[in-house]
């Protein structure tokens, strides 16, 4: 007596037609056009997913990641930085250009470098401290700053202060775009540019 294995038995169970068989039917002369488009599209998607899976997790992550900031977005990088109540000759209004760096900022190269290090796609380098952030009760002094202009093709208009631990960290991440607390920016009080224009003070820092 011939015994049929469980594998042979499963293979004879009725079920859905296999994809290659459906594709052969869709390519036939009498196949409906909507069915042909649907099956061919599903086949192409299956091939693409199989290729990504075979390439590994790195390829899947790369495919899902958004594109980086384009070089053409960087040509217009221009910021105006106004610092107040920092003391020690650090107050003033400075112009900063990046890519290439320049302007009246006393450390234009370093300021552009700090911005570049903190710039990530999908993340706002100038984002305020979230309202629900838990911050240490530190006070970094009365210094405030206002930054406006364009960075990475996006408008910037934001304020900084050092009123608690979160806002101190936000400030310190962008040093030397903003002056280091307790230090003096070299050349900050040059003639004709060391003071901010009258009546141009910043409002309360946004949280």
PDB file of C-alpha atoms in Angstrom:
ATOM      1  CA  UNK A   1       0.000   0.000   0.000  1.00  0.00           C
ATOM      2  CA  UNK A   2       1.347   3.416  -0.988  1.00  0.00           C
ATOM      3  CA  UNK A   3       1.380   5.959   1.836  1.00  0.00           C
ATOM      4  CA  UNK A   4       0.891   9.616   1.095  1.00  0.00           C
ATOM      5  CA  UNK A   5       3.074  11.906   3.240  1.00  0.00           C
ATOM      6  CA  UNK A   6       1.583  14.822   5.120  1.00  0.00           C
ATOM      7  CA  UNK A   7       3.511  17.165   2.823  1.00  0.00           C
ATOM      8  CA  UNK A   8       1.937  15.623  -0.272  1.00  0.00           C
ATOM      9  CA  UNK A   9      -1.450  15.787   1.386  1.00  0.00           C
ATOM     10  CA  UNK A  10      -1.036  19.497   2.160  1.00  0.00           C
ATOM     11  CA  UNK A  11       0.086  20.228  -1.362  1.00  0.00           C
ATOM     12  CA  UNK A  12      -3.141  18.799  -2.727  1.00  0.00           C
ATOM     13  CA  UNK A  13      -5.382  20.976  -0.592  1.00  0.00           C
ATOM     14  CA  UNK A  14      -7.382  23.479  -2.605  1.00  0.00           C
ATOM     15  CA  UNK A  15      -6.392  27.076  -1.996  1.00  0.00           C
ATOM     16  CA  UNK A  16      -5.604  30.376  -3.667  1.00  0.00           C
ATOM     17  CA  UNK A  17      -3.746  30.172  -6.992  1.00  0.00           C
ATOM     18  CA  UNK A  18      -0.072  30.969  -6.779  1.00  0.00           C
ATOM     19  CA  UNK A  19       1.185  34.379  -7.940  1.00  0.00           C
ATOM     20  CA  UNK A  20       3.056  33.090 -11.058  1.00  0.00           C
ATOM     21  CA  UNK A  21      -0.121  31.315 -12.212  1.00  0.00           C
ATOM     22  CA  UNK A  22      -2.130  34.513 -11.694  1.00  0.00           C
ATOM     23  CA  UNK A  23       0.475  36.499 -13.621  1.00  0.00           C
ATOM     24  CA  UNK A  24       0.314  34.055 -16.541  1.00  0.00           C
ATOM     25  CA  UNK A  25      -3.441  34.454 -16.593  1.00  0.00           C
ATOM     26  CA  UNK A  26      -3.137  38.241 -16.419  1.00  0.00           C
ATOM     27  CA  UNK A  27      -0.804  38.255 -19.410  1.00  0.00           C
ATOM     28  CA  UNK A  28      -3.236  36.254 -21.510  1.00  0.00           C
ATOM     29  CA  UNK A  29      -5.158  37.907 -24.337  1.00  0.00           C
ATOM     30  CA  UNK A  30      -8.507  37.623 -22.560  1.00  0.00           C
ATOM     31  CA  UNK A  31      -7.422  38.961 -19.161  1.00  0.00           C
ATOM     32  CA  UNK A  32      -9.213  42.095 -17.919  1.00  0.00           C
ATOM     33  CA  UNK A  33      -6.990  45.158 -17.952  1.00  0.00           C
ATOM     34  CA  UNK A  34      -7.698  46.166 -14.292  1.00  0.00           C
ATOM     35  CA  UNK A  35      -6.697  42.688 -13.117  1.00  0.00           C
ATOM     36  CA  UNK A  36      -3.528  42.815 -15.221  1.00  0.00           C
ATOM     37  CA  UNK A  37      -2.482  46.199 -13.793  1.00  0.00           C
ATOM     38  CA  UNK A  38      -3.240  45.101 -10.235  1.00  0.00           C
ATOM     39  CA  UNK A  39      -1.268  41.868 -10.408  1.00  0.00           C
ATOM     40  CA  UNK A  40       1.699  43.350 -12.227  1.00  0.00           C
ATOM     41  CA  UNK A  41       1.895  46.159  -9.660  1.00  0.00           C
ATOM     42  CA  UNK A  42       1.746  43.677  -6.786  1.00  0.00           C
ATOM     43  CA  UNK A  43       4.518  41.629  -8.378  1.00  0.00           C
ATOM     44  CA  UNK A  44       6.795  44.666  -8.731  1.00  0.00           C
ATOM     45  CA  UNK A  45       6.201  45.659  -5.092  1.00  0.00           C
ATOM     46  CA  UNK A  46       6.972  42.119  -3.937  1.00  0.00           C
ATOM     47  CA  UNK A  47      10.252  42.068  -5.873  1.00  0.00           C
ATOM     48  CA  UNK A  48      11.294  45.451  -4.399  1.00  0.00           C
ATOM     49  CA  UNK A  49      10.519  44.394  -0.828  1.00  0.00           C
ATOM     50  CA  UNK A  50      12.358  41.095  -1.286  1.00  0.00           C
ATOM     51  CA  UNK A  51      15.451  42.935  -2.551  1.00  0.00           C
ATOM     52  CA  UNK A  52      15.435  45.334   0.436  1.00  0.00           C
ATOM     53  CA  UNK A  53      14.988  42.503   2.901  1.00  0.00           C
ATOM     54  CA  UNK A  54      17.893  40.605   1.361  1.00  0.00           C
ATOM     55  CA  UNK A  55      20.105  43.697   1.608  1.00  0.00           C
ATOM     56  CA  UNK A  56      19.598  43.882   5.362  1.00  0.00           C
ATOM     57  CA  UNK A  57      18.356  46.404   7.965  1.00  0.00           C
ATOM     58  CA  UNK A  58      20.737  49.138   6.827  1.00  0.00           C
ATOM     59  CA  UNK A  59      19.153  49.240   3.378  1.00  0.00           C
ATOM     60  CA  UNK A  60      15.653  49.321   4.869  1.00  0.00           C
ATOM     61  CA  UNK A  61      16.593  52.235   7.128  1.00  0.00           C
ATOM     62  CA  UNK A  62      18.173  54.092   4.223  1.00  0.00           C
ATOM     63  CA  UNK A  63      15.068  53.661   2.082  1.00  0.00           C
ATOM     64  CA  UNK A  64      12.839  55.007   4.853  1.00  0.00           C
ATOM     65  CA  UNK A  65      15.055  57.989   5.711  1.00  0.00           C
ATOM     66  CA  UNK A  66      14.236  61.367   4.145  1.00  0.00           C
ATOM     67  CA  UNK A  67      16.850  63.020   1.921  1.00  0.00           C
ATOM     68  CA  UNK A  68      19.495  65.239   3.541  1.00  0.00           C
ATOM     69  CA  UNK A  69      19.605  69.009   3.300  1.00  0.00           C
ATOM     70  CA  UNK A  70      20.558  69.904  -0.263  1.00  0.00           C
ATOM     71  CA  UNK A  71      23.619  71.998  -1.087  1.00  0.00           C
ATOM     72  CA  UNK A  72      21.472  74.522  -2.925  1.00  0.00           C
ATOM     73  CA  UNK A  73      19.534  75.120   0.316  1.00  0.00           C
ATOM     74  CA  UNK A  74      22.736  76.221   2.047  1.00  0.00           C
ATOM     75  CA  UNK A  75      23.762  79.077  -0.236  1.00  0.00           C
ATOM     76  CA  UNK A  76      21.373  81.511   1.494  1.00  0.00           C
ATOM     77  CA  UNK A  77      22.421  80.771   5.090  1.00  0.00           C
ATOM     78  CA  UNK A  78      22.340  84.195   6.771  1.00  0.00           C
ATOM     79  CA  UNK A  79      21.541  84.952  10.400  1.00  0.00           C
ATOM     80  CA  UNK A  80      21.386  88.107  12.496  1.00  0.00           C
ATOM     81  CA  UNK A  81      22.335  87.484  16.127  1.00  0.00           C
ATOM     82  CA  UNK A  82      21.477  90.055  18.813  1.00  0.00           C
ATOM     83  CA  UNK A  83      22.947  89.463  22.288  1.00  0.00           C
ATOM     84  CA  UNK A  84      21.891  91.461  25.356  1.00  0.00           C
ATOM     85  CA  UNK A  85      22.785  91.495  29.061  1.00  0.00           C
ATOM     86  CA  UNK A  86      25.721  89.120  28.544  1.00  0.00           C
ATOM     87  CA  UNK A  87      28.183  91.727  29.826  1.00  0.00           C
ATOM     88  CA  UNK A  88      31.902  91.885  29.287  1.00  0.00           C
ATOM     89  CA  UNK A  89      31.656  93.443  25.838  1.00  0.00           C
ATOM     90  CA  UNK A  90      29.676  90.517  24.464  1.00  0.00           C
ATOM     91  CA  UNK A  91      26.460  92.449  23.781  1.00  0.00           C
ATOM     92  CA  UNK A  92      25.772  93.528  20.228  1.00  0.00           C
ATOM     93  CA  UNK A  93      24.191  92.663  16.894  1.00  0.00           C
ATOM     94  CA  UNK A  94      26.194  90.533  14.476  1.00  0.00           C
ATOM     95  CA  UNK A  95      25.664  89.288  10.945  1.00  0.00           C
ATOM     96  CA  UNK A  96      26.628  85.711  10.114  1.00  0.00           C
ATOM     97  CA  UNK A  97      26.930  84.040   6.717  1.00  0.00           C
ATOM     98  CA  UNK A  98      27.733  80.365   6.214  1.00  0.00           C
ATOM     99  CA  UNK A  99      28.729  78.249   3.214  1.00  0.00           C
ATOM    100  CA  UNK A 100      31.013  80.136   2.845  1.00  0.00           C
ATOM    101  CA  UNK A 101      31.339  81.665   6.302  1.00  0.00           C
ATOM    102  CA  UNK A 102      31.670  85.397   6.794  1.00  0.00           C
ATOM    103  CA  UNK A 103      29.992  88.489   8.222  1.00  0.00           C
ATOM    104  CA  UNK A 104      30.624  90.618  11.303  1.00  0.00           C
ATOM    105  CA  UNK A 105      30.253  87.775  13.839  1.00  0.00           C
ATOM    106  CA  UNK A 106      33.542  87.604  15.802  1.00  0.00           C
ATOM    107  CA  UNK A 107      33.829  83.823  15.281  1.00  0.00           C
ATOM    108  CA  UNK A 108      32.018  83.170  12.017  1.00  0.00           C
ATOM    109  CA  UNK A 109      33.835  79.900  11.307  1.00  0.00           C
ATOM    110  CA  UNK A 110      33.093  78.496  14.766  1.00  0.00           C
ATOM    111  CA  UNK A 111      29.474  79.680  14.693  1.00  0.00           C
ATOM    112  CA  UNK A 112      28.833  77.999  11.343  1.00  0.00           C
ATOM    113  CA  UNK A 113      30.506  74.845  12.620  1.00  0.00           C
ATOM    114  CA  UNK A 114      28.267  74.742  15.704  1.00  0.00           C
ATOM    115  CA  UNK A 115      25.182  75.115  13.515  1.00  0.00           C
ATOM    116  CA  UNK A 116      26.339  72.406  11.120  1.00  0.00           C
ATOM    117  CA  UNK A 117      27.024  69.955  13.965  1.00  0.00           C
ATOM    118  CA  UNK A 118      23.500  70.426  15.326  1.00  0.00           C
ATOM    119  CA  UNK A 119      21.670  70.354  11.986  1.00  0.00           C
ATOM    120  CA  UNK A 120      19.834  67.073  11.304  1.00  0.00           C
ATOM    121  CA  UNK A 121      17.125  66.339   8.785  1.00  0.00           C
ATOM    122  CA  UNK A 122      13.738  66.405  10.467  1.00  0.00           C
ATOM    123  CA  UNK A 123      15.064  68.263  13.513  1.00  0.00           C
ATOM    124  CA  UNK A 124      14.868  72.014  14.069  1.00  0.00           C
ATOM    125  CA  UNK A 125      18.217  73.192  15.388  1.00  0.00           C
ATOM    126  CA  UNK A 126      16.473  76.296  16.753  1.00  0.00           C
ATOM    127  CA  UNK A 127      13.503  74.483  18.323  1.00  0.00           C
ATOM    128  CA  UNK A 128      12.386  75.952  21.673  1.00  0.00           C
ATOM    129  CA  UNK A 129      12.379  73.914  24.866  1.00  0.00           C
ATOM    130  CA  UNK A 130       9.192  71.773  24.909  1.00  0.00           C
ATOM    131  CA  UNK A 131       6.490  72.960  27.293  1.00  0.00           C
ATOM    132  CA  UNK A 132       6.465  69.574  29.076  1.00  0.00           C
ATOM    133  CA  UNK A 133      10.255  69.374  29.505  1.00  0.00           C
ATOM    134  CA  UNK A 134      11.551  68.602  33.005  1.00  0.00           C
ATOM    135  CA  UNK A 135      14.380  71.080  33.684  1.00  0.00           C
ATOM    136  CA  UNK A 136      16.825  71.575  36.506  1.00  0.00           C
ATOM    137  CA  UNK A 137      16.453  74.732  38.596  1.00  0.00           C
ATOM    138  CA  UNK A 138      19.683  76.330  37.466  1.00  0.00           C
ATOM    139  CA  UNK A 139      20.078  79.965  36.563  1.00  0.00           C
ATOM    140  CA  UNK A 140      22.629  80.890  33.949  1.00  0.00           C
ATOM    141  CA  UNK A 141      22.439  84.652  34.270  1.00  0.00           C
ATOM    142  CA  UNK A 142      20.453  87.444  32.600  1.00  0.00           C
ATOM    143  CA  UNK A 143      21.879  87.032  29.083  1.00  0.00           C
ATOM    144  CA  UNK A 144      19.367  86.858  26.236  1.00  0.00           C
ATOM    145  CA  UNK A 145      19.751  86.455  22.492  1.00  0.00           C
ATOM    146  CA  UNK A 146      17.581  86.760  19.429  1.00  0.00           C
ATOM    147  CA  UNK A 147      18.389  85.005  16.145  1.00  0.00           C
ATOM    148  CA  UNK A 148      16.572  85.611  12.894  1.00  0.00           C
ATOM    149  CA  UNK A 149      17.278  85.008   9.222  1.00  0.00           C
ATOM    150  CA  UNK A 150      17.537  81.874   7.093  1.00  0.00           C
ATOM    151  CA  UNK A 151      19.192  78.545   7.828  1.00  0.00           C
ATOM    152  CA  UNK A 152      19.157  75.453   5.565  1.00  0.00           C
ATOM    153  CA  UNK A 153      16.511  77.094   3.403  1.00  0.00           C
ATOM    154  CA  UNK A 154      14.130  77.697   6.318  1.00  0.00           C
ATOM    155  CA  UNK A 155      13.209  80.956   8.087  1.00  0.00           C
ATOM    156  CA  UNK A 156      14.528  81.456  11.621  1.00  0.00           C
ATOM    157  CA  UNK A 157      13.068  83.774  14.265  1.00  0.00           C
ATOM    158  CA  UNK A 158      13.757  82.605  17.802  1.00  0.00           C
ATOM    159  CA  UNK A 159      14.904  83.800  21.227  1.00  0.00           C
ATOM    160  CA  UNK A 160      17.251  82.340  23.831  1.00  0.00           C
ATOM    161  CA  UNK A 161      17.822  82.854  27.547  1.00  0.00           C
ATOM    162  CA  UNK A 162      19.506  80.997  30.401  1.00  0.00           C
ATOM    163  CA  UNK A 163      16.628  80.837  32.879  1.00  0.00           C
ATOM    164  CA  UNK A 164      16.818  77.084  33.704  1.00  0.00           C
ATOM    165  CA  UNK A 165      18.814  73.960  32.922  1.00  0.00           C
ATOM    166  CA  UNK A 166      17.024  73.190  29.651  1.00  0.00           C
ATOM    167  CA  UNK A 167      17.430  76.702  28.307  1.00  0.00           C
ATOM    168  CA  UNK A 168      21.078  76.786  29.393  1.00  0.00           C
ATOM    169  CA  UNK A 169      21.685  73.534  27.466  1.00  0.00           C
ATOM    170  CA  UNK A 170      19.866  74.926  24.423  1.00  0.00           C
ATOM    171  CA  UNK A 171      22.093  78.013  24.521  1.00  0.00           C
ATOM    172  CA  UNK A 172      25.321  76.069  25.107  1.00  0.00           C
ATOM    173  CA  UNK A 173      24.705  73.754  22.139  1.00  0.00           C
ATOM    174  CA  UNK A 174      25.088  76.743  19.827  1.00  0.00           C
ATOM    175  CA  UNK A 175      28.244  78.258  21.334  1.00  0.00           C
ATOM    176  CA  UNK A 176      30.038  80.136  19.750  1.00  0.00           C
ATOM    177  CA  UNK A 177      27.060  81.329  17.687  1.00  0.00           C
ATOM    178  CA  UNK A 178      25.938  82.573  21.113  1.00  0.00           C
ATOM    179  CA  UNK A 179      28.648  83.739  23.553  1.00  0.00           C
ATOM    180  CA  UNK A 180      29.894  81.282  26.132  1.00  0.00           C
ATOM    181  CA  UNK A 181      28.716  82.255  29.609  1.00  0.00           C
ATOM    182  CA  UNK A 182      31.472  83.996  31.511  1.00  0.00           C
ATOM    183  CA  UNK A 183      33.679  84.481  28.444  1.00  0.00           C
ATOM    184  CA  UNK A 184      34.304  87.383  26.152  1.00  0.00           C
ATOM    185  CA  UNK A 185      33.946  87.100  22.385  1.00  0.00           C
ATOM    186  CA  UNK A 186      37.168  88.274  20.784  1.00  0.00           C
ATOM    187  CA  UNK A 187      36.599  91.502  18.893  1.00  0.00           C
ATOM    188  CA  UNK A 188      32.982  91.753  20.064  1.00  0.00           C
ATOM    189  CA  UNK A 189      33.119  95.429  20.983  1.00  0.00           C
ATOM    190  CA  UNK A 190      34.590  96.756  17.763  1.00  0.00           C
ATOM    191  CA  UNK A 191      33.848 100.378  16.905  1.00  0.00           C
ATOM    192  CA  UNK A 192      30.448 101.151  15.456  1.00  0.00           C
ATOM    193  CA  UNK A 193      29.149  97.627  15.956  1.00  0.00           C
ATOM    194  CA  UNK A 194      29.413  96.792  19.651  1.00  0.00           C
ATOM    195  CA  UNK A 195      25.939  98.040  20.611  1.00  0.00           C
ATOM    196  CA  UNK A 196      22.574  96.810  19.461  1.00  0.00           C
ATOM    197  CA  UNK A 197      20.318  99.469  17.910  1.00  0.00           C
ATOM    198  CA  UNK A 198      18.084 101.245  20.429  1.00  0.00           C
ATOM    199  CA  UNK A 199      14.578  99.900  20.883  1.00  0.00           C
ATOM    200  CA  UNK A 200      15.497  96.483  19.433  1.00  0.00           C
ATOM    201  CA  UNK A 201      15.376  94.435  22.627  1.00  0.00           C
ATOM    202  CA  UNK A 202      14.105  90.896  22.648  1.00  0.00           C
ATOM    203  CA  UNK A 203      10.919  89.770  24.332  1.00  0.00           C
ATOM    204  CA  UNK A 204      10.582  86.847  26.756  1.00  0.00           C
ATOM    205  CA  UNK A 205      12.216  83.667  25.546  1.00  0.00           C
ATOM    206  CA  UNK A 206       9.813  81.167  24.021  1.00  0.00           C
ATOM    207  CA  UNK A 207       9.418  77.856  25.811  1.00  0.00           C
TER     208      UNK A 207
END
